[in-house]
Coordinates of C-alpha atoms and ligand atoms in Angstrom, one line a residue:
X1 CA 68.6 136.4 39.4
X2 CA 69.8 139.7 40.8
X3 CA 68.2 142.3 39.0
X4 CA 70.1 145.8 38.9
X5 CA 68.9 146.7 35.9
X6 CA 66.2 149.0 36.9
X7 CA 66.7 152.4 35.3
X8 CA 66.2 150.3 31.9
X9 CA 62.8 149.0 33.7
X10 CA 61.1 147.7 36.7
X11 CA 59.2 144.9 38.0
X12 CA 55.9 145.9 38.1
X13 CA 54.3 145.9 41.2
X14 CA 52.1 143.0 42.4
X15 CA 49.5 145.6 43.9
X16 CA 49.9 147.3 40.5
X17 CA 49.1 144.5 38.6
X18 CA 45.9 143.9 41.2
X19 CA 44.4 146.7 40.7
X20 CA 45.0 146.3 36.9
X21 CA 43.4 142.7 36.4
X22 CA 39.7 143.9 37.2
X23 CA 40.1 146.4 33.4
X24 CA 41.3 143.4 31.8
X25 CA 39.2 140.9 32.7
X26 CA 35.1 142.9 33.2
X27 CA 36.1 145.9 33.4
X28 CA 35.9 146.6 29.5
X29 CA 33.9 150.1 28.8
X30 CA 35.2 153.1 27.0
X31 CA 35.4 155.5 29.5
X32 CA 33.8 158.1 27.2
X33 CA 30.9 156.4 26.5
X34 CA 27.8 157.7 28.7
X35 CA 26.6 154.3 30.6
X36 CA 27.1 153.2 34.4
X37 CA 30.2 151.0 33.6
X38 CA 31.9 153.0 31.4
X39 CA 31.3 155.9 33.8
X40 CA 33.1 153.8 36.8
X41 CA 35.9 153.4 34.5
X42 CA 35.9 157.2 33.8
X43 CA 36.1 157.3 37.6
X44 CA 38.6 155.0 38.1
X45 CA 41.1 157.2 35.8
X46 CA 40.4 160.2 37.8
X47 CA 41.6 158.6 40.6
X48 CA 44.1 157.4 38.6
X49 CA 45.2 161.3 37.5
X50 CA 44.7 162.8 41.1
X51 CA 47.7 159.8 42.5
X52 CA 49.4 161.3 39.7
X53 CA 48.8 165.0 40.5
X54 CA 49.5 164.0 43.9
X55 CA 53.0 163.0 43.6
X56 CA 54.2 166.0 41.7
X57 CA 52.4 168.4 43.9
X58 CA 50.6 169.3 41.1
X59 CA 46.3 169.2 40.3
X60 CA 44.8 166.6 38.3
X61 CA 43.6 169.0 35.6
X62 CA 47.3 169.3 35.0
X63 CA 48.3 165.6 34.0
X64 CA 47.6 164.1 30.4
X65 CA 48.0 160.4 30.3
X66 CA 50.4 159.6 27.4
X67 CA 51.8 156.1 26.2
X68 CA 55.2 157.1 27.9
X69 CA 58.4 159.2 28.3
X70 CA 59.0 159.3 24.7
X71 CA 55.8 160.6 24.2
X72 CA 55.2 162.8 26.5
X73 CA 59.1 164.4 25.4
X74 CA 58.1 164.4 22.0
X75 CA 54.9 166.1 22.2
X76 CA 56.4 169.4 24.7
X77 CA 59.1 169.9 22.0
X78 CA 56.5 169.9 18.8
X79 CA 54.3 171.9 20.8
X80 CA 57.2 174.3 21.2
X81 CA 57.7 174.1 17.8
X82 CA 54.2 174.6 16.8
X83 CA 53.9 177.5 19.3
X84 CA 56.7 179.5 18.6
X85 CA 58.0 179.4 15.4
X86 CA 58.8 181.5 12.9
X87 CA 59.8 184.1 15.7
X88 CA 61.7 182.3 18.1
X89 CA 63.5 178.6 16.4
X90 CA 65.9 178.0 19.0
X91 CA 65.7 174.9 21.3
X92 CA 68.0 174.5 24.3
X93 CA 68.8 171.2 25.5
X94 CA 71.1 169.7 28.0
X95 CA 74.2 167.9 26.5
X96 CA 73.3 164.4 28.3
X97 CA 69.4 164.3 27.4
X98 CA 67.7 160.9 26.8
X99 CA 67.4 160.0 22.7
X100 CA 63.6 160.7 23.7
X101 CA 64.6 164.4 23.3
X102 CA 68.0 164.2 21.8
X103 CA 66.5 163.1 18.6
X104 CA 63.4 165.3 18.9
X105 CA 66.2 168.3 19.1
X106 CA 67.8 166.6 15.8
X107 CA 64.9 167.1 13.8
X108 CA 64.5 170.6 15.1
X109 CA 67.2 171.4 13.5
X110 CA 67.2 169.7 10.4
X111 CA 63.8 171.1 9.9
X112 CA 65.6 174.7 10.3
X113 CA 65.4 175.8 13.8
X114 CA 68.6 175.8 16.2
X115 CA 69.7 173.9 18.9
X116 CA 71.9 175.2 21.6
X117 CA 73.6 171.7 24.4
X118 CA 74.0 172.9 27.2
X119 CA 77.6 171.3 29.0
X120 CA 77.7 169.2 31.9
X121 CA 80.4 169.2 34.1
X122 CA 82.8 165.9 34.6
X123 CA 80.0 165.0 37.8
X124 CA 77.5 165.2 35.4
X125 CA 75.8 168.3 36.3
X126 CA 74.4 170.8 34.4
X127 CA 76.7 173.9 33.7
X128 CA 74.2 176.9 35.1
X129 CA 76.4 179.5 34.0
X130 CA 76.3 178.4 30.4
X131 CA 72.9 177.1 30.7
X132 CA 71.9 181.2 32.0
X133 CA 74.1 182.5 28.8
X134 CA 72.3 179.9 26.2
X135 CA 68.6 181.0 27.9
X136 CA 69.3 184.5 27.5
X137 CA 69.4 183.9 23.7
X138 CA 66.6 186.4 22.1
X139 CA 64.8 183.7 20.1
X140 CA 64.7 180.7 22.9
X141 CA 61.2 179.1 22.8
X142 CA 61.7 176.4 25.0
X143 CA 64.5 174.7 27.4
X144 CA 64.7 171.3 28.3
X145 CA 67.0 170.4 31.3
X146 CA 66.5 166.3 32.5
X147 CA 66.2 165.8 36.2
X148 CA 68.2 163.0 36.5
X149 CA 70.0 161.2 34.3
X150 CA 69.3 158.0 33.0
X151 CA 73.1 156.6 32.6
X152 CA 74.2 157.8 35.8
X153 CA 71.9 159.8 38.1
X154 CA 73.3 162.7 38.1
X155 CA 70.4 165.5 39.3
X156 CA 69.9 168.3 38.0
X157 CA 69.9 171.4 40.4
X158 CA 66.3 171.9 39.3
X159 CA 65.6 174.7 41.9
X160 CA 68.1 176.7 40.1
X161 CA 67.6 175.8 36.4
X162 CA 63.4 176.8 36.4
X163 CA 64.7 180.0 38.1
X164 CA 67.1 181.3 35.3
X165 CA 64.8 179.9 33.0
X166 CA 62.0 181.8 34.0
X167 CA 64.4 184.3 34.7
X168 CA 65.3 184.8 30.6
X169 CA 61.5 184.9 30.2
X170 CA 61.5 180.7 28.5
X171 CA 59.3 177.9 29.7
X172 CA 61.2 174.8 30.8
X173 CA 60.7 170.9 30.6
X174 CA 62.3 168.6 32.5
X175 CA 62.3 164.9 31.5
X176 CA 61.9 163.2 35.1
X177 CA 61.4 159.8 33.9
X178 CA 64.5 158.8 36.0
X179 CA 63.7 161.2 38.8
X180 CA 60.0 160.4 39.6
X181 CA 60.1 158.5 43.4
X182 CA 63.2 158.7 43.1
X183 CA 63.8 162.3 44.6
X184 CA 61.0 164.4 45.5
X185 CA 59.5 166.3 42.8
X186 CA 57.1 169.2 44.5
X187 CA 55.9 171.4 41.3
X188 CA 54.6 173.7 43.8
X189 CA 57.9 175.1 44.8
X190 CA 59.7 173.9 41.6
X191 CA 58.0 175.4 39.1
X192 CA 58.6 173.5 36.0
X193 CA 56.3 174.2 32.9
X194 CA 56.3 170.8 31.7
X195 CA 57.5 167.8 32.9
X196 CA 57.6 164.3 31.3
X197 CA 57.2 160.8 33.2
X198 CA 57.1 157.2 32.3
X199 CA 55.3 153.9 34.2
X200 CA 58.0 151.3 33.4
X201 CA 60.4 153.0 35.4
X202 CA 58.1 153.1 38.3
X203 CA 56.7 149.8 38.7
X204 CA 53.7 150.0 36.4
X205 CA 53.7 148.3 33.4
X206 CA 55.2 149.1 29.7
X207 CA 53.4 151.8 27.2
X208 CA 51.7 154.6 29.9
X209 CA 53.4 157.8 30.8
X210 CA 52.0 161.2 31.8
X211 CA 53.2 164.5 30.7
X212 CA 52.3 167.3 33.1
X213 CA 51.7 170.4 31.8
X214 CA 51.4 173.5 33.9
X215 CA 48.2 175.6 33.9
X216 CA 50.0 178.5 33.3
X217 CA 51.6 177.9 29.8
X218 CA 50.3 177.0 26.0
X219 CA 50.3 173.0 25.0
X220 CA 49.1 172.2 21.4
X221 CA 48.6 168.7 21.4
X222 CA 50.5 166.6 18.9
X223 CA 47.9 163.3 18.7
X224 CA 44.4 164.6 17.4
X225 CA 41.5 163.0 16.8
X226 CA 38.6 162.3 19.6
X227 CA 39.5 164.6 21.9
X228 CA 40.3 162.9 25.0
X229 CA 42.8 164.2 27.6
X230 CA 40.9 167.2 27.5
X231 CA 41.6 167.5 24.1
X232 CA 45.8 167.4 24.7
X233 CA 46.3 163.6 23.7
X234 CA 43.3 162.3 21.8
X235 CA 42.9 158.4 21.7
X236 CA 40.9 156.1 23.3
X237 CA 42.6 155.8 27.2
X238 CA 45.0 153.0 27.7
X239 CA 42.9 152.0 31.0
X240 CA 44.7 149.3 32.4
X241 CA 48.0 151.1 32.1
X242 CA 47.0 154.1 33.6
X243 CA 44.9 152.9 36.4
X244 CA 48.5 150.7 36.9
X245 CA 50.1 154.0 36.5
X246 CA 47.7 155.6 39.5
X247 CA 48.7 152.8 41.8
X248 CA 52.9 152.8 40.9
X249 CA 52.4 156.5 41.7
X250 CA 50.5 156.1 45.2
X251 CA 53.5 153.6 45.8
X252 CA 56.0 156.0 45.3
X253 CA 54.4 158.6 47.1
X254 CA 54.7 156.1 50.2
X255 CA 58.2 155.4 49.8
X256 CA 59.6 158.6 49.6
X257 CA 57.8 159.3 52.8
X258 CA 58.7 155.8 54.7
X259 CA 62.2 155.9 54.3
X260 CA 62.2 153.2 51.4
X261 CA 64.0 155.6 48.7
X262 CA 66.4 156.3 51.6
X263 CA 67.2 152.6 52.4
X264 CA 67.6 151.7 48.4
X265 CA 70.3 154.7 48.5
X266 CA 71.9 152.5 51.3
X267 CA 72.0 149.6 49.3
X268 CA 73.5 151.5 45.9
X269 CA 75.7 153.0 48.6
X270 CA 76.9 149.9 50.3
X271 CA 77.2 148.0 46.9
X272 CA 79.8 150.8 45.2
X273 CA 82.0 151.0 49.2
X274 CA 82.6 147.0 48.4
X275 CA 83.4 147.2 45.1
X276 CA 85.4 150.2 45.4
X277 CA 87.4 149.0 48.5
X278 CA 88.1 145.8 46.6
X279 CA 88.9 146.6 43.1
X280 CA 92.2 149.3 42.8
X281 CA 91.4 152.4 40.2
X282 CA 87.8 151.9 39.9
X283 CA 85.5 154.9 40.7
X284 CA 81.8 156.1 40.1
X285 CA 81.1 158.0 36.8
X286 CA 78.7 160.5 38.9
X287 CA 79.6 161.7 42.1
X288 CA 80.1 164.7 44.3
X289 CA 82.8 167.8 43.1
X290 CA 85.1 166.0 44.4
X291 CA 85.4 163.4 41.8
X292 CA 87.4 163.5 39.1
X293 CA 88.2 161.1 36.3
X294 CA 91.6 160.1 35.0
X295 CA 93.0 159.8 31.4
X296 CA 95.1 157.2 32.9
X297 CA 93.4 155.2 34.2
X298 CA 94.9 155.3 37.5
X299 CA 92.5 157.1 39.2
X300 CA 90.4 155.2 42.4
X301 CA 89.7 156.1 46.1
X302 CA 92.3 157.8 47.8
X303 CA 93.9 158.6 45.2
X304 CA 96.6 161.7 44.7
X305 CA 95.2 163.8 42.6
X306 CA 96.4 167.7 42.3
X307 CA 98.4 167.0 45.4
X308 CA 95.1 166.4 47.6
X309 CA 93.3 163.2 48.0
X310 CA 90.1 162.8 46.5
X311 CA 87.3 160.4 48.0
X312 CA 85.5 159.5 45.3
X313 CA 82.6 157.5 47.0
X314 CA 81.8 160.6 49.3
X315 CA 78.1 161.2 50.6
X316 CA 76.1 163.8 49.5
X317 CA 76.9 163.1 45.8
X318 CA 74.0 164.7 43.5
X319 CA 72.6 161.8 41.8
X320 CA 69.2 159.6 42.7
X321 CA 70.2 157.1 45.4
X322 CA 69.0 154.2 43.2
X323 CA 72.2 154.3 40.5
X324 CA 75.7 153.7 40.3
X325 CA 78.1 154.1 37.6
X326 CA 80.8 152.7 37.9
X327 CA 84.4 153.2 35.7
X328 CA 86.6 149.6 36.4
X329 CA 89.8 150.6 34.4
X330 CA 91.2 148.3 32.4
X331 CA 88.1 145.7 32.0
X332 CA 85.8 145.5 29.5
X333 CA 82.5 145.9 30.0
X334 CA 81.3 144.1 27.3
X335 CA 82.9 140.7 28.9
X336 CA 81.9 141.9 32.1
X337 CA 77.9 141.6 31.3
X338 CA 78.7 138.5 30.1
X339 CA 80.3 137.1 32.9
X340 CA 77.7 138.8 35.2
X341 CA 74.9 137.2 33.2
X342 CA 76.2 133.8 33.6
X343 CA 75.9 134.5 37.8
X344 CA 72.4 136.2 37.0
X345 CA 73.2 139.4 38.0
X346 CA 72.0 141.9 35.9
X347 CA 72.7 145.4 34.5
X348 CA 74.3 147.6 31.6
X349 CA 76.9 149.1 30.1
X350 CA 75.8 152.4 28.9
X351 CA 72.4 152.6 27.3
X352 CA 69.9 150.2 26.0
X353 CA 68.5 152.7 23.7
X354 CA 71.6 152.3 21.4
X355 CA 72.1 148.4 21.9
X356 CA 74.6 146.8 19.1
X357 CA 76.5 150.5 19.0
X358 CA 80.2 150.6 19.0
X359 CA 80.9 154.1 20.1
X360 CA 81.0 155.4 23.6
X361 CA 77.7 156.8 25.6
X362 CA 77.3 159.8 24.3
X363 CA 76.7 161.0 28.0
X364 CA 79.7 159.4 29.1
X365 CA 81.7 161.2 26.7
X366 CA 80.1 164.5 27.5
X367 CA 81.3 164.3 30.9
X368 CA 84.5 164.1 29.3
X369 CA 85.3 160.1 29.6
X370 CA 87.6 158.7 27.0
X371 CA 86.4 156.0 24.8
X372 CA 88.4 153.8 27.1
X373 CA 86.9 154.5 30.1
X374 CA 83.6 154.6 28.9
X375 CA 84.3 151.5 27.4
X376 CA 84.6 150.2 30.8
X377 CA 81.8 151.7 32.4
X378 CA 78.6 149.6 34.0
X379 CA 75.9 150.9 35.4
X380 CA 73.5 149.3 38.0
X381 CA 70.6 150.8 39.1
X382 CA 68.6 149.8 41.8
X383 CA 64.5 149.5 43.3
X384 CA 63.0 148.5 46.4
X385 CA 62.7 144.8 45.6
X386 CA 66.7 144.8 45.9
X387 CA 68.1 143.3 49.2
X388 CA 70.5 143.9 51.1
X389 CA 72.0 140.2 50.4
X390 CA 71.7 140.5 46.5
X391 CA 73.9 144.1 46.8
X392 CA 76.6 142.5 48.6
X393 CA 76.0 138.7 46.4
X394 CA 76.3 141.2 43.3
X395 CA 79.7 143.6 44.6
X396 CA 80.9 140.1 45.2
X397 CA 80.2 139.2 41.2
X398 CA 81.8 142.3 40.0
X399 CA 84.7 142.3 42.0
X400 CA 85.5 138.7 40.5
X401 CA 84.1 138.8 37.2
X402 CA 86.4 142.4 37.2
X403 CA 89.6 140.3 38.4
X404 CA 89.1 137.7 35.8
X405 CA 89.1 139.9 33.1
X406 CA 91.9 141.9 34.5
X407 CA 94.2 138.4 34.9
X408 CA 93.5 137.5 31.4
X409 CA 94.0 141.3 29.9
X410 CA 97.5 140.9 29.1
X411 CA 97.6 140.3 25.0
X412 CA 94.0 141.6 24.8
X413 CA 93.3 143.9 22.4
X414 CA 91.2 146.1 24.3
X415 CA 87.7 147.2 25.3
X416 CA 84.9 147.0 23.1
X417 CA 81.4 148.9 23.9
X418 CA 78.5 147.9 23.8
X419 CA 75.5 149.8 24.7
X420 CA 72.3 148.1 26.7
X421 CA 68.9 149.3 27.8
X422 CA 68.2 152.2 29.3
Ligands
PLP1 N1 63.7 159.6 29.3 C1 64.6 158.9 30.1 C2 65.5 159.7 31.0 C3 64.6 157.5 30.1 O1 65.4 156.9 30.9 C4 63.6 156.8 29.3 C5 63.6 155.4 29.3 O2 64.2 154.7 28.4 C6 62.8 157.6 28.5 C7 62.8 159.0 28.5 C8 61.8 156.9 27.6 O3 60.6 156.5 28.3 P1 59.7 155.4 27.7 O4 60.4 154.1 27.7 O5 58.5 155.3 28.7 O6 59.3 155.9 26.4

């Protein structure tokens, strides 16, 4: 099996899982009960919290363990909500957020507050001009601006969103679940207010997150009841996870710094040059200003567009080296994860969160892609336990699963979506 399927989760680590065994098997205390053992495990987690801290650039005190993304997106936005209303009801939100805060944001306003998306360009990049006009609102209690996105990588220029955020006077929260080790995330000269993580996406295991929450601003926790997390996410600890959690995040830490992150970019990269070089039209979803995407179809590398040419697989793109999203007019993506399943190789079109839907990705369609393109979209996302080998075995799937489907399109009755895991 080729796995490129990691942005809808990872492989946990074996070390991970090593240092996890020992609070599954002895290692049973509550670690807020007062012996010796339960006081190692209490320990353990504050080791677990500092790795945390450590690769945010942020201080333990600052990280509340949480059972995930979700979670931890949840609980920022109804502590927003608890914080600030009646006087300020308004929520702003980027227009390709994860369902984790999209749905959040729904309920927001159906319970009377109002919700202002901010656009993305056709890259997939936040609009800063509109995002500075929907900040400067009067009654804005909170902004929530993803780092990278989930579907297609695209980063967001963080630097520049906390400053006009802070800017209008409004606390912002970024969901970094698809950013964490993937890019660097230094707190300490990126001031977010709140940002949101999630293990599973960093080779520790389902069901632990952490939300960090800067020591500068308000949090009212949404769980109560024993008081744990300092009080901000009562509940008895989920040990194994998030001594799992401590390790994934030490792991990170190392490959950001040893080149690993680097060489998985390499791989993503060298997988979308075959493709792209063998397959006429296609392009990635997410990639620098350069690209553009085609009503036609008829769009692909070196293509004329506007009288210039337009390389659409150009370095420097803003997205996380680990995904590609790739547009293969003309062929269906729902056939396509069939076909690539029967070779093992697998990934997704769109995402997972909406599996069984039959309309576009809604972020697709906010960077402006036509239900037919979208329709055609598949995304692969990449970790370190991908080779070199299984990038080029898998460019050489897609590039004849894609010319199947393309020989037998004539008399089809075109695309159908289908969404899979994010
Ligand atoms: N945010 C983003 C960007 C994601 O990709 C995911 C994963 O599906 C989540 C939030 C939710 O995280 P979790 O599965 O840990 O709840």
């Amino acid at each position: 099996m080729i796995y490129l399927d990691n942005n809808a989760t990872t492989p946990v680590d074996p070390a991970v899982l090593d240092a996890m065994l020992p609070f599954l098997r002895g290692r049973h205390e509550n670690p807020s009960s007062a012996y010796r053992g339960a006081r190692a495990v209490r320990a353990a987690l504050d080791e677990a919290r500092a790795c945390v801290a450590r690769l945010l650039s942020a201080t333990p005190e600052e990280i509340v363990f949480t059972s995930g993304g979700t979670e931890a997106d949840n609980a920022v936005i109804e502590s927003a909500r608890a914080l600030s209303w009646p006087s300020r009801r308004r929520l702003v939100i980027g227009a390709t957020e994860h369902p984790a805060v999209m749905e959040p944001a729904l309920r927001w306003e159906q319970e009377g507050g109002s919700v202002t998306r901010v656009p993305v360009g056709r890259d997939g990049v936040i609009d800063l001009a509109a995002f500075e006009q929907a900040v400067a609102q009067p009654d804005v209690a909170l902004a929530s601006i993803m780092w990278a996105n989930n579907e297609t990588g695209a980063l967001a220029p963080m630097h520049d969103v906390v400053r006009i955020a802070h800017a209008a006077g409004v606390l912002i929260h970024t969901d970094a679940v698809q950013a964490v080790g993937k890019v660097g995330i230094d707190l300490a000269s990126v001031p977010v207010d709140y940002v949101s993580l999630s293990g599973h996406k960093i080779h520790a295991p389902k069901g632990v997150g952490a939300l960090f929450v800067s020591r500068r601003v308000r949090f009212r926790p949404w769980m109560l009841g024993g008081g744990q997390e300092h009080g901000r996410r009562s509940g008895t600890e989920n040990v194994p996870g998030i001594i799992g959690l401590g390790v994934a995040a030490e792991l990170m830490q190392r490959q950001l710094a040893d080149g690993t992150t680097a060489r998985v970019a390499a791989l993503r990269d060298a997988f979308e040059k075959q493709v792209l070089a063998a397959l006429p039209g296609a392009f990635c979803t997410t990639n620098t200003a350069d690209t553009r995407v085609r009503g036609s179809g008829q769009g692909g590398p070196g293509v004329v567009d506007g009288g210039s040419t337009r390389a659409l697989n150009a370095a420097g793109a803003r997205r996380s080296g680990a995904t590609s999203s790739f547009c293969l007019p003309g062929v269906d993506a729902a056939g396509m994860l069939i076909l690539l399943d029967a070779e093992g190789v697998c990934c997704s079109a769109g995402s997972a969160c909406h599996a069984g839907a039959v309309h576009p990705s809604p972020v697709l369609e906010a960077m402006g892609l036509d239900a037919a393109h979208a329709a055609s979209t598949l995304r692969f996302s990449f970790s370190r336990f991908n080779t070199e080998a299984e990038a080029h075995a898998a460019a050489a799937s897609v590039i004849a699963a894609a010319g199947k489907l393309r020989a037998l399109k004539d008399g089809d009755e075109g695309p159908v979506v289908v969404s899979a895991p994010d």
